[in-house]
Tab-separated table of C-alpha atoms in Angstrom:
chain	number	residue	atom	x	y	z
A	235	UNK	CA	33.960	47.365	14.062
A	236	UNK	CA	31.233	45.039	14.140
A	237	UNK	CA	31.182	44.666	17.801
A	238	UNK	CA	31.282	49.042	18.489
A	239	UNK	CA	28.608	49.422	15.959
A	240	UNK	CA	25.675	46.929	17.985
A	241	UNK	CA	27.579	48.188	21.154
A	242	UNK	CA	25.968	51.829	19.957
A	243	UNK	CA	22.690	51.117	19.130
A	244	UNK	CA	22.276	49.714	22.061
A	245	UNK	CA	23.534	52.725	23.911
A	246	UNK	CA	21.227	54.663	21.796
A	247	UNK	CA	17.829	52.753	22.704
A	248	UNK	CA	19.395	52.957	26.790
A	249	UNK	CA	19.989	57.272	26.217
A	250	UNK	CA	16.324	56.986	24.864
A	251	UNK	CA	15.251	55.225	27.778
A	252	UNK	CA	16.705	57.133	30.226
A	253	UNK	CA	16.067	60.394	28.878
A	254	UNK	CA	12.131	59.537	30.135
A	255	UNK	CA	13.292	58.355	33.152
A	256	UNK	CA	15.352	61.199	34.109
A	257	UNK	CA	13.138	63.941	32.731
A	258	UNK	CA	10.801	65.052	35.719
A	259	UNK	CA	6.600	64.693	36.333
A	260	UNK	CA	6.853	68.332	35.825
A	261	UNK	CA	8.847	68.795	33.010
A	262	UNK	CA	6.524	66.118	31.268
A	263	UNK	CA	3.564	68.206	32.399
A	264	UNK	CA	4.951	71.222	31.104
A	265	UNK	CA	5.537	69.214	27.545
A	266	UNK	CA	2.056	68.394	27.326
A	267	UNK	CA	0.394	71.424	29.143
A	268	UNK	CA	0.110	73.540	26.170
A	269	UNK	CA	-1.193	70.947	23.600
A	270	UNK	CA	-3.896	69.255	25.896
A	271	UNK	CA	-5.025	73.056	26.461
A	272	UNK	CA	-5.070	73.771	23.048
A	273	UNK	CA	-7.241	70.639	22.992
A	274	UNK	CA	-9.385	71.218	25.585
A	275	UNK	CA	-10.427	74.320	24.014
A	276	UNK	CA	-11.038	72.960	20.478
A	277	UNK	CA	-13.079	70.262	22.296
A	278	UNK	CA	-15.823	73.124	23.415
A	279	UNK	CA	-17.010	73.143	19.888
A	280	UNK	CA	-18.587	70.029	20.567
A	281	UNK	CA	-20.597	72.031	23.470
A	282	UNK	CA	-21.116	74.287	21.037
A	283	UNK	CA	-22.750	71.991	18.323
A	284	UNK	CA	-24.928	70.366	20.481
A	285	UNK	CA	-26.512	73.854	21.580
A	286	UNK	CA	-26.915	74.062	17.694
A	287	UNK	CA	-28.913	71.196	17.831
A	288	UNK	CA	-30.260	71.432	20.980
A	289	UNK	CA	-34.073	71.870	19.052
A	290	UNK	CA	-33.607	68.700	17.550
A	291	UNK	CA	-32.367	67.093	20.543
A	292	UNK	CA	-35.466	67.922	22.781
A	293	UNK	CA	-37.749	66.726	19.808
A	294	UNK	CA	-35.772	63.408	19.320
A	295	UNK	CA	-34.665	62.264	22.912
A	296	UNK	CA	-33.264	59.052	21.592
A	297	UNK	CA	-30.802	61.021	19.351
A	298	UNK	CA	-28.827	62.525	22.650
A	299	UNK	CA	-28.376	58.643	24.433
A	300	UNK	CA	-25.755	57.553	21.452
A	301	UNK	CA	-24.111	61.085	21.814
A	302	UNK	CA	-21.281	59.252	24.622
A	303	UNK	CA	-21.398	55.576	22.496
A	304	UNK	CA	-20.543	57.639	19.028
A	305	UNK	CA	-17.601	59.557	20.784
A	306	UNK	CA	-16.204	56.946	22.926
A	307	UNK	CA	-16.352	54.712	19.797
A	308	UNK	CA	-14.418	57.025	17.472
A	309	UNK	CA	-11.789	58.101	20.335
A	310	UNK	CA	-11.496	53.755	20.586
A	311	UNK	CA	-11.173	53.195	16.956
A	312	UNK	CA	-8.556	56.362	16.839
A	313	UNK	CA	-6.878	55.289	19.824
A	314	UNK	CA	-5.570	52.165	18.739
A	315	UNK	CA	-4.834	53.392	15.212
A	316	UNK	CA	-2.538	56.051	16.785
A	317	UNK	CA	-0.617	53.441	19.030
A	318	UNK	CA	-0.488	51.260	15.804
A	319	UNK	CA	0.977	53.970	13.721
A	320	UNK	CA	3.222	55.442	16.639
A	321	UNK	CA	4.994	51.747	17.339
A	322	UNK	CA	5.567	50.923	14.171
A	323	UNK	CA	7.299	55.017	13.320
A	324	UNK	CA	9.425	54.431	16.722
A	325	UNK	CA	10.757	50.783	15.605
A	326	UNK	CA	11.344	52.111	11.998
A	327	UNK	CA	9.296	49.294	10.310
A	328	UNK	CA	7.366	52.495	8.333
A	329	UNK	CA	8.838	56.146	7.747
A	330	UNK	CA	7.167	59.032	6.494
A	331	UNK	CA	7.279	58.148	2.756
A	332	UNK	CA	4.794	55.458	3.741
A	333	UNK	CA	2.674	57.715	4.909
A	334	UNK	CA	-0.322	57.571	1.998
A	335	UNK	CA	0.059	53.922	1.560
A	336	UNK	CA	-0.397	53.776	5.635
A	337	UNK	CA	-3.583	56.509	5.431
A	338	UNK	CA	-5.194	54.714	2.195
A	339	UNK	CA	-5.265	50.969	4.362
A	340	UNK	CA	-6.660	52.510	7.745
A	341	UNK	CA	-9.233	54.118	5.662
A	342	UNK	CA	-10.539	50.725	4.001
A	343	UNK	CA	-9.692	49.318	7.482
A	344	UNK	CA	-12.071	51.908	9.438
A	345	UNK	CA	-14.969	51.611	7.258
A	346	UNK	CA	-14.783	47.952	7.311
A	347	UNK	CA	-15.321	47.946	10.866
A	348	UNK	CA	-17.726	50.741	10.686
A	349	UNK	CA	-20.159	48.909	8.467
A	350	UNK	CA	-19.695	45.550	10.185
A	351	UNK	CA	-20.457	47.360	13.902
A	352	UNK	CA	-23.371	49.703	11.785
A	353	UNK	CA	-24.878	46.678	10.985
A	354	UNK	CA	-24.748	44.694	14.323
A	355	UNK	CA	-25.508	48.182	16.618
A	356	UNK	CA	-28.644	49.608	14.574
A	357	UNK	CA	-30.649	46.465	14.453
A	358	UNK	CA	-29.728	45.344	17.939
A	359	UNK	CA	-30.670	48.853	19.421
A	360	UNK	CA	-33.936	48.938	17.772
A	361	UNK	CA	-35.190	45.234	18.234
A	362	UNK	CA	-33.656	45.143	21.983
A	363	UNK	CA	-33.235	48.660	23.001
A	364	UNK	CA	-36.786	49.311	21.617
A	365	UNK	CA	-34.865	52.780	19.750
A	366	UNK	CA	-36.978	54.353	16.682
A	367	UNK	CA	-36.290	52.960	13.279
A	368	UNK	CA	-35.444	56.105	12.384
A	369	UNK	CA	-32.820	56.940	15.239
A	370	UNK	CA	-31.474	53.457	14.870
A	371	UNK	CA	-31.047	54.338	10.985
A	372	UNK	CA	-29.056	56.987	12.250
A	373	UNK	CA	-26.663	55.275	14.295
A	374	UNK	CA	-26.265	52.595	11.599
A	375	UNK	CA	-25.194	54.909	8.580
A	376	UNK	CA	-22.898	57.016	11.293
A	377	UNK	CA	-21.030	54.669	12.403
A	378	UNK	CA	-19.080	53.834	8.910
A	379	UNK	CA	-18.505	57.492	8.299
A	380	UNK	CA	-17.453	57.820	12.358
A	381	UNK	CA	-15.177	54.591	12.142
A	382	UNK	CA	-13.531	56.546	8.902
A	383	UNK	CA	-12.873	59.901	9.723
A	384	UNK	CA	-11.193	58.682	12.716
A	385	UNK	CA	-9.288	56.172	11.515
A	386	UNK	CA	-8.192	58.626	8.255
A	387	UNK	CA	-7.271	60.864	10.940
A	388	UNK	CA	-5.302	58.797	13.455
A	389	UNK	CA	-3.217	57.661	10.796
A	390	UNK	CA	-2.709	61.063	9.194
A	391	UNK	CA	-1.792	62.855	12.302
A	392	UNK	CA	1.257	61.474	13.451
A	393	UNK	CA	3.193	61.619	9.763
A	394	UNK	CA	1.678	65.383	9.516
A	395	UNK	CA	3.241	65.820	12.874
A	396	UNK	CA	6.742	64.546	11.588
A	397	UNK	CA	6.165	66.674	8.507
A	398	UNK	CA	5.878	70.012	10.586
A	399	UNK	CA	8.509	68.589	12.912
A	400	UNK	CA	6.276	68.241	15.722
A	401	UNK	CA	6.279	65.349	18.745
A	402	UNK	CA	3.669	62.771	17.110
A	403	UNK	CA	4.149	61.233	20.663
A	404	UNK	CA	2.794	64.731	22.612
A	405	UNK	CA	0.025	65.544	20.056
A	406	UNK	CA	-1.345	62.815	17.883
A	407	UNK	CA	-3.773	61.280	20.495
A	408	UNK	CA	-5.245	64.495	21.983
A	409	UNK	CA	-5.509	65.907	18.407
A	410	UNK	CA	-6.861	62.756	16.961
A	411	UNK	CA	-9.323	63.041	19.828
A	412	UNK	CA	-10.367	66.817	18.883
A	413	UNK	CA	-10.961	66.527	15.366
A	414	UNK	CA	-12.548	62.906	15.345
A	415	UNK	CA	-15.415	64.490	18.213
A	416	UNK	CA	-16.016	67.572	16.157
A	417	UNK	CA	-16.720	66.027	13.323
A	418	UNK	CA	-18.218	62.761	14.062
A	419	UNK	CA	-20.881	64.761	16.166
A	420	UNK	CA	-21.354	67.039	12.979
A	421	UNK	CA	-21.700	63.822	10.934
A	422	UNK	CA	-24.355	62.433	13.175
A	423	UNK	CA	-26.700	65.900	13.288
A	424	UNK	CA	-26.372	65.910	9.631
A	425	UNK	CA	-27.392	62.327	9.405
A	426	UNK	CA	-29.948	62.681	11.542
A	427	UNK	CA	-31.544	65.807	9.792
A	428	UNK	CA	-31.482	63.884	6.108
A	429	UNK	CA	-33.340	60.692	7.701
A	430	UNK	CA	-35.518	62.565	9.237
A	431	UNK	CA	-36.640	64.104	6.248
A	432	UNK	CA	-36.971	60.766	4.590
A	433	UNK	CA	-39.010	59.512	7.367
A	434	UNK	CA	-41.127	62.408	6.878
A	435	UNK	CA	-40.144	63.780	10.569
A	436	UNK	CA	-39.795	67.302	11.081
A	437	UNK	CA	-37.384	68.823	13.138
């Protein structure tokens, strides 16, 4: 009994395994068509926020060169909290009742790094880079919130997914992506406009 049982599992992870391998380039194109699309046209807002601030962007120059840094850093931090959370939901070592205990220790996680990389980035951009104070103030109070939200979010997707009974594997990097852009790029323009003011700068 023993012996059929392991015999099956095995079987199990090989049917997995070869369901990928069989399934064709374009049927896994057609899987993931529709999301990335979906994605792709979420991901305009950000076009569309940075026309918003487009005034404050030709007044403060400096603000525009961290625009690819912030992104690329919160799509990084997502990134590997999404693998993270999508390994350990395949091998079973968490389930969806974990879920808030999982969300609650990527939060502290996130904004640990965020403050550790706020305080390393903002310094070392204004005494090397030769940035403002005030733009390197900026960068050093978004990056906490940034490191965060998209942390929070990574780790919430993929159990909302299984919730809805969605494929965490199709959607939860490409949304993570979206949402994490939108609003870290929000975060910084807001950021920006409230140091500003305290620096007396007006935009």
């Amino acid at each position: 009994g023993h012996g059929h049982g392991h015999g099956h599992g095995h079987g199990h992870g090989k049917a997995m395994n070869s369901s990928y391998v069989l399934c064709s380039f374009y049927n896994l194109a057609f899987r993931r068509i529709g999301w990335l699309s979906l994605f792709l046209i979420s991901l305009s807002l950000t076009a569309v926020i940075m026309n918003g601030f487009e005034h404050t962007l030709s007044r403060q120059i400096e603000l525009a060169y961290f625009v690819p840094l912030l992104a690329g850093h919160g799509g990084n931090t997502g990134g590997q909290t999404v693998g993270t959370i999508l390994s350990a939901l395949s091998t079973g070592s968490i389930t969806l009742k974990d879920g808030p205990r999982v969300v609650v220790k990527e939060l502290f996680s996130g904004l640990t790094v965020g403050l550790m990389l706020g305080c390393i980035v903002g310094p070392l951009s204004h005494f090397l880079g030769g940035i403002s104070t005030h733009v390197a103030t900026v960068v050093s109070l978004t990056l906490p919130l940034l490191s965060t939200i998209a942390a929070t979010m990574a780790s919430s997707i993929p159990f909302l997914c299984l919730i809805f009974g969605l494929d965490p594997e199709v959607i939860s990097a490409p949304a993570m992506t979206t949402f994490v852009d939108v609003s870290g790029l929000l975060c910084y323009f807001h950021i920006a406009h409230s140091v500003f003011r305290w620096h007396g700068l007006d935009l």
